[in-house]
Coordinates of N, CA and C in Angstrom, one line a residue:
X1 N -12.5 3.5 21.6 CA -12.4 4.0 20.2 C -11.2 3.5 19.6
X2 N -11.2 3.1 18.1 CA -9.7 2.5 17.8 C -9.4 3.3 17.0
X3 N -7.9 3.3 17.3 CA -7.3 4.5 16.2 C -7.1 4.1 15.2
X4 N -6.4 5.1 14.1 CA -5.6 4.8 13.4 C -4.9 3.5 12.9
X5 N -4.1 3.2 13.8 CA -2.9 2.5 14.2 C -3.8 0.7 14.2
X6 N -5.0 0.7 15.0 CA -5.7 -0.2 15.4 C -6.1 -1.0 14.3
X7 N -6.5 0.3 13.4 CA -7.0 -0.2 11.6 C -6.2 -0.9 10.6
X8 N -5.0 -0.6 11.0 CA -4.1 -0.5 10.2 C -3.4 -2.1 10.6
X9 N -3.3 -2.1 11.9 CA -3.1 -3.6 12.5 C -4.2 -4.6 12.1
X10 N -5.3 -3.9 11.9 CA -6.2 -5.2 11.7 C -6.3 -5.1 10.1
X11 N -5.9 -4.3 9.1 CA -6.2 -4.6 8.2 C -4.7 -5.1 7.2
X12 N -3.5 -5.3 8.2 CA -2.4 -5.8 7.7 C -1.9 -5.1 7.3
X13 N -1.5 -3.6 7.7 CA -1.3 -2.6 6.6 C 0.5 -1.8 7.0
X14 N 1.2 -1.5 6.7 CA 2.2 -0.7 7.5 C 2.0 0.5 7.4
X15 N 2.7 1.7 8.4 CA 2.6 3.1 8.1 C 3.3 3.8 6.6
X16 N 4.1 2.7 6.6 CA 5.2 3.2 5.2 C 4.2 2.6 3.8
X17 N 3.4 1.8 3.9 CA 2.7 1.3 2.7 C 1.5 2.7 2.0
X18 N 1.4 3.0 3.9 CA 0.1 4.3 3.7 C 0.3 5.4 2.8
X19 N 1.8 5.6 3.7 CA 2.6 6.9 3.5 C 2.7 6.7 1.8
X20 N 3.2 5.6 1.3 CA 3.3 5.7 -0.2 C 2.3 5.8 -1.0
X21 N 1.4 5.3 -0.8 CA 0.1 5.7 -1.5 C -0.6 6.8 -1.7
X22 N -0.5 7.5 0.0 CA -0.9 8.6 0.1 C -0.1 9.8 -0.9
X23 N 1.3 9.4 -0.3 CA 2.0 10.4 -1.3 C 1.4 10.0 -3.1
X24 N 1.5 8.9 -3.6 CA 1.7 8.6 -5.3 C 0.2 9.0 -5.3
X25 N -0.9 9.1 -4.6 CA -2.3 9.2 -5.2 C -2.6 11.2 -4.7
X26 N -1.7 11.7 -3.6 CA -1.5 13.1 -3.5 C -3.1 13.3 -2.3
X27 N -3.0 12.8 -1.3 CA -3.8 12.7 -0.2 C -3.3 12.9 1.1
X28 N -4.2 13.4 1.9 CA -3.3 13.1 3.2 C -3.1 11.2 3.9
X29 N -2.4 11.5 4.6 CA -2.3 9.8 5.1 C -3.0 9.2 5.7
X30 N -4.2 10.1 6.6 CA -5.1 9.3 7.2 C -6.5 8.9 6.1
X31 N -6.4 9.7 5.5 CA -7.4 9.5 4.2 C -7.3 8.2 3.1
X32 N -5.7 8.1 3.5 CA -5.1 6.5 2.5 C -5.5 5.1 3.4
X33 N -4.9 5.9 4.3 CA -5.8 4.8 5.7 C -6.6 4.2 5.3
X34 N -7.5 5.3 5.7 CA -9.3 4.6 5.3 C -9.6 4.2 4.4
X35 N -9.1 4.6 3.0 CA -9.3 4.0 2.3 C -8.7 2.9 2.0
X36 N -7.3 2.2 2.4 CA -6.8 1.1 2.1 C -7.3 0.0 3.0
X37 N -8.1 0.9 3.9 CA -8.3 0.0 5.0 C -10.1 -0.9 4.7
X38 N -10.4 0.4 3.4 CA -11.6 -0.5 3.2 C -11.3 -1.2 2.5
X39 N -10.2 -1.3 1.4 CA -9.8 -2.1 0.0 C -9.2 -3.0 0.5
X40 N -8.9 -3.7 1.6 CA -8.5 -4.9 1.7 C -9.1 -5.8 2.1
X41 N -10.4 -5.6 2.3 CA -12.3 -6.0 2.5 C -12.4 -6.9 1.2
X42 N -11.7 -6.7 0.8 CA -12.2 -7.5 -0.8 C -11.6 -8.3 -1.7
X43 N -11.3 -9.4 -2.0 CA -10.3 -9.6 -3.3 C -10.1 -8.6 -4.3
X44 N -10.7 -8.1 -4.7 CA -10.9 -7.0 -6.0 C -9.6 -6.2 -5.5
X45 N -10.2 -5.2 -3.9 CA -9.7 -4.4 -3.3 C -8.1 -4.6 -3.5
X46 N -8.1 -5.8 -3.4 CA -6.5 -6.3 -2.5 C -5.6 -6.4 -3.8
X47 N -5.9 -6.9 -5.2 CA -6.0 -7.0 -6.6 C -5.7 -5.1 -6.6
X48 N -5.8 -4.4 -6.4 CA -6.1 -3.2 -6.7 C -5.3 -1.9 -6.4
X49 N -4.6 -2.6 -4.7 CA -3.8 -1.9 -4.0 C -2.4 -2.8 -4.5
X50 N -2.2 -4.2 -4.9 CA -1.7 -4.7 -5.5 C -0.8 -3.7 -6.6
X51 N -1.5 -3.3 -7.7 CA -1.5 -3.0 -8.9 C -1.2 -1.4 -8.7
X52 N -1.4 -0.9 -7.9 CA -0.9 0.5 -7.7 C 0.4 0.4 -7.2
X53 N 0.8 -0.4 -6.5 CA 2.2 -1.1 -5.7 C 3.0 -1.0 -6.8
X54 N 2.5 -1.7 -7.8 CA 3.6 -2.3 -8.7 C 3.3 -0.8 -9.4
X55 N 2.7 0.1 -9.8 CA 2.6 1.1 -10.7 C 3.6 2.0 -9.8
X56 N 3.6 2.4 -8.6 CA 4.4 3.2 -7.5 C 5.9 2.4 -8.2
X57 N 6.0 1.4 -8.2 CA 7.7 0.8 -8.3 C 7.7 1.6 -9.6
X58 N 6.9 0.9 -10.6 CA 7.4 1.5 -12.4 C 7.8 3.1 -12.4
X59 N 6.3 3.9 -11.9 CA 6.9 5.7 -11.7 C 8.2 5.6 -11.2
X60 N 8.6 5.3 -10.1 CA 10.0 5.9 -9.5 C 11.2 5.1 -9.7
X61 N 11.1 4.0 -10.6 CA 12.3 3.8 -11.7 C 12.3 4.4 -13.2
X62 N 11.1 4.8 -13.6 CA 11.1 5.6 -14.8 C 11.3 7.1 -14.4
X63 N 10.7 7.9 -13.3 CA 11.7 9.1 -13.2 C 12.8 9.2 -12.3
X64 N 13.8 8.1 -11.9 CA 14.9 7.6 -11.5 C 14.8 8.1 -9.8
X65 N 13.6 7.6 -9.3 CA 13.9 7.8 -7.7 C 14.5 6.2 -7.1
X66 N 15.3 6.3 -7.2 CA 15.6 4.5 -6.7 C 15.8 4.3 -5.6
X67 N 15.9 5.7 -4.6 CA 14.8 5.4 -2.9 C 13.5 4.5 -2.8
X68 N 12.8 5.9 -3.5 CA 11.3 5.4 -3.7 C 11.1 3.9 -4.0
X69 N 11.6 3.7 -5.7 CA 11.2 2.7 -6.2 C 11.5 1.2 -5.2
X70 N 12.7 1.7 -4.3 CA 13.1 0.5 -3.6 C 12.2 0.4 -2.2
X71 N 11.8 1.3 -1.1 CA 10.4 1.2 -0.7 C 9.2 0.9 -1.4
X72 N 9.0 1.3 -2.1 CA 7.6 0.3 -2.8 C 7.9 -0.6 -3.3
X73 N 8.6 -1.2 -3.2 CA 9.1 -3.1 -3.5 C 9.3 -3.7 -2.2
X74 N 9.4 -2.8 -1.4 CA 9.6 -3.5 -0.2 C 8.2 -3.6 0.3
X75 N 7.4 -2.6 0.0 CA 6.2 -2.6 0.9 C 5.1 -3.3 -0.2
X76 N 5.2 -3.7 -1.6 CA 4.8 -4.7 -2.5 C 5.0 -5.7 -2.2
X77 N 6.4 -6.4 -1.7 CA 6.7 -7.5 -1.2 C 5.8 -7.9 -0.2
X78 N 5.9 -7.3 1.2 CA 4.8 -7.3 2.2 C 4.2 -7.7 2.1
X79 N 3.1 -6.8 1.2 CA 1.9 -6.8 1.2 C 1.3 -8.2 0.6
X80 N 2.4 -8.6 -0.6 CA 2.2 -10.2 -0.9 C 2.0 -11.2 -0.5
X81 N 3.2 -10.9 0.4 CA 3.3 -11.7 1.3 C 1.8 -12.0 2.2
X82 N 1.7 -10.7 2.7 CA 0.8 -11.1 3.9 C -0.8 -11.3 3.8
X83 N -0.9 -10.9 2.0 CA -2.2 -11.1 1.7 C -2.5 -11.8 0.5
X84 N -1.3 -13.1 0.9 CA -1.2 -14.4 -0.1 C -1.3 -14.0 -1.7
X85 N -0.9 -13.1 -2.1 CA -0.8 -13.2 -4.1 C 0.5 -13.4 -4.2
X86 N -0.2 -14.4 -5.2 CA 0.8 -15.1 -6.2 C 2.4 -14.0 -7.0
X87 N 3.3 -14.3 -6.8 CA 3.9 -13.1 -7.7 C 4.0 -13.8 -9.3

């Protein structure tokens, strides 16, 4: 059986990218999981988790979390990186 962890390796994903999502969309983490884990199945998908990335940075410099906002740049970066878009 593959866990969590197993998904998340195969679909290029970190625990901290989850954890942000999960938190800005208000879900639990394993639920972000699966779902990020199907959205990266797709260009569209990847286009999509993209675009929440960068909406996660804009929230938490407009209500002045500059932890946050600097984890979701980090895990934006990443994710660019590792799933080739253009910045």
């Amino acid at each position: 059986m593959l866990s969590m962890r197993d998904c998340l390796d195969y679909c290029d994903l970190t625990d901290d990218e989850v954890a942000l999502i999960a938190e800005f969309e208000g879900i639990p983490d394993v639920m972000a999981g699966q779902m990020l884990c199907g959205l990266v199945q797709t260009d569209e998908g990847v286009q999509l988790l993209a675009r929440c990335l960068q909406e996660l940075i804009d929230y938490a410099d407009a209500a002045g979390m500059p932890e946050k906002a600097a984890r979701a740049r980090v895990g934006f970066t990443r994710f660019s990186i590792s799933h080739n878009l253009a910045h």
